[in-house]
GROMACS .gro file of C-alpha atoms in nm:
model
   96
    1MET     CA    1   7.961  -7.679   1.259
    2SER     CA    2   8.285  -7.491   1.233
    3GLY     CA    3   8.398  -7.249   1.502
    4ALA     CA    4   8.294  -6.948   1.292
    5ASN     CA    5   7.943  -7.082   1.240
    6LYS     CA    6   7.896  -7.151   1.612
    7ALA     CA    7   7.961  -6.786   1.693
    8THR     CA    8   7.700  -6.660   1.442
    9TYR     CA    9   7.436  -6.927   1.500
   10ASN     CA   10   7.131  -6.784   1.674
   11PRO     CA   11   6.877  -7.045   1.785
   12ARG     CA   12   6.599  -6.789   1.825
   13SER     CA   13   6.634  -6.657   1.472
   14GLU     CA   14   6.641  -7.016   1.344
   15ILE     CA   15   6.318  -7.093   1.532
   16VAL     CA   16   6.155  -6.781   1.386
   17ARG     CA   17   6.274  -6.874   1.036
   18LEU     CA   18   6.146  -7.230   1.071
   19SER     CA   19   5.815  -7.110   1.213
   20GLU     CA   20   5.766  -6.873   0.920
   21ARG     CA   21   5.852  -7.152   0.676
   22ARG     CA   22   5.601  -7.380   0.848
   23GLN     CA   23   5.330  -7.115   0.812
   24GLU     CA   24   5.413  -7.082   0.442
   25LEU     CA   25   5.390  -7.458   0.394
   26GLU     CA   26   5.061  -7.477   0.584
   27LYS     CA   27   4.917  -7.201   0.363
   28ASP     CA   28   5.041  -7.381   0.050
   29LEU     CA   29   4.877  -7.703   0.174
   30GLN     CA   30   4.549  -7.524   0.241
   31ASN     CA   31   4.555  -7.375  -0.109
   32LEU     CA   32   4.628  -7.712  -0.270
   33GLU     CA   33   4.352  -7.884  -0.075
   34GLN     CA   34   4.105  -7.613  -0.173
   35GLN     CA   35   4.206  -7.664  -0.537
   36ILE     CA   36   4.150  -8.040  -0.500
   37LEU     CA   37   3.807  -7.972  -0.350
   38ASN     CA   38   3.717  -7.738  -0.637
   39TYR     CA   39   3.849  -7.970  -0.910
   40GLU     CA   40   3.670  -8.263  -0.752
   41ALA     CA   41   3.338  -8.073  -0.744
   42SER     CA   42   3.384  -7.969  -1.105
   43TYR     CA   43   3.465  -8.326  -1.208
   44LEU     CA   44   3.165  -8.472  -1.026
   45LYS     CA   45   2.927  -8.211  -1.167
   46GLU     CA   46   3.056  -8.231  -1.523
   47SER     CA   47   3.052  -8.608  -1.564
   48PRO     CA   48   2.687  -8.693  -1.639
   49HIS     CA   49   2.764  -9.035  -1.786
   50GLY     CA   50   2.972  -9.160  -1.496
   51ASN     CA   51   3.296  -9.115  -1.310
   52VAL     CA   52   3.549  -9.305  -1.104
   53ILE     CA   53   3.328  -9.278  -0.794
   54HIS     CA   54   3.002  -9.415  -0.938
   55GLY     CA   55   3.120  -9.597  -1.248
   56TRP     CA   56   3.003  -9.546  -1.603
   57ASN     CA   57   2.647  -9.612  -1.713
   58LEU     CA   58   2.679  -9.525  -2.080
   59HIS     CA   59   2.528  -9.854  -2.191
   60ARG     CA   60   2.212  -9.779  -1.993
   61GLY     CA   61   2.179  -9.426  -2.126
   62ALA     CA   62   2.152  -9.297  -1.770
   63ASP     CA   63   2.198  -8.925  -1.734
   64LYS     CA   64   2.237  -8.852  -1.367
   65ASP     CA   65   2.181  -8.509  -1.220
   66ASN     CA   66   2.521  -8.430  -1.068
   67SER     CA   67   2.428  -8.093  -0.923
   68ASP     CA   68   2.402  -8.238  -0.572
   69ILE     CA   69   2.734  -8.378  -0.451
   70LYS     CA   70   2.720  -8.602  -0.147
   71GLU     CA   71   2.997  -8.609   0.109
   72SER     CA   72   3.050  -8.976   0.033
   73ASP     CA   73   3.135  -8.877  -0.326
   74ARG     CA   74   3.432  -8.674  -0.203
   75LEU     CA   75   3.691  -8.950  -0.232
   76PHE     CA   76   3.985  -8.722  -0.305
   77SER     CA   77   3.919  -8.421  -0.084
   78LEU     CA   78   3.835  -8.634   0.221
   79ALA     CA   79   4.156  -8.836   0.185
   80SER     CA   80   4.349  -8.575   0.385
   81VAL     CA   81   4.286  -8.497   0.752
   82THR     CA   82   4.365  -8.132   0.679
   83SER     CA   83   4.123  -8.088   0.389
   84PRO     CA   84   3.864  -7.810   0.430
   85LEU     CA   85   3.580  -8.062   0.451
   86GLU     CA   86   3.757  -8.279   0.707
   87VAL     CA   87   3.850  -7.977   0.921
   88ASN     CA   88   3.486  -7.864   0.920
   89LYS     CA   89   3.373  -8.214   1.018
   90GLN     CA   90   3.621  -8.220   1.307
   91ARG     CA   91   3.505  -7.877   1.428
   92ALA     CA   92   3.141  -7.980   1.415
   93HIS     CA   93   3.220  -8.300   1.604
   94LYS     CA   94   3.403  -8.106   1.879
   95LYS     CA   95   3.104  -7.872   1.927
   96ARG     CA   96   2.875  -8.163   2.013
   0.00000   0.00000   0.00000
C-alpha cells in the first residue's frame, strides 16, 4: 500500500463491504441450489424410460411412475452440504 492509501484505508468499512459481499454470494448460492433441486425434480419426473440415476429400461418397455421422488434419487441436489435438502436434514438431526 502506498502512503496515500494507508491514510484512506478504513478496516471497518472493508469488513462491512466484505460482509455484504458474502451475504450476496450466500444468496446467489441458495438460489443456484434451489434451481438445481427444481431441475433435478423435473428431470426425474419427466424421464419415464430411465435416467442417469436408475438407468434406462427401454428394452423392457418399463414405464415407471416418476411422480414420487425418493431422497436417494437426489444425486445432484444432495451433493452440496448447503443444499436446501441437506440443510433440512441437518436441522432435523439437531432437533433429535
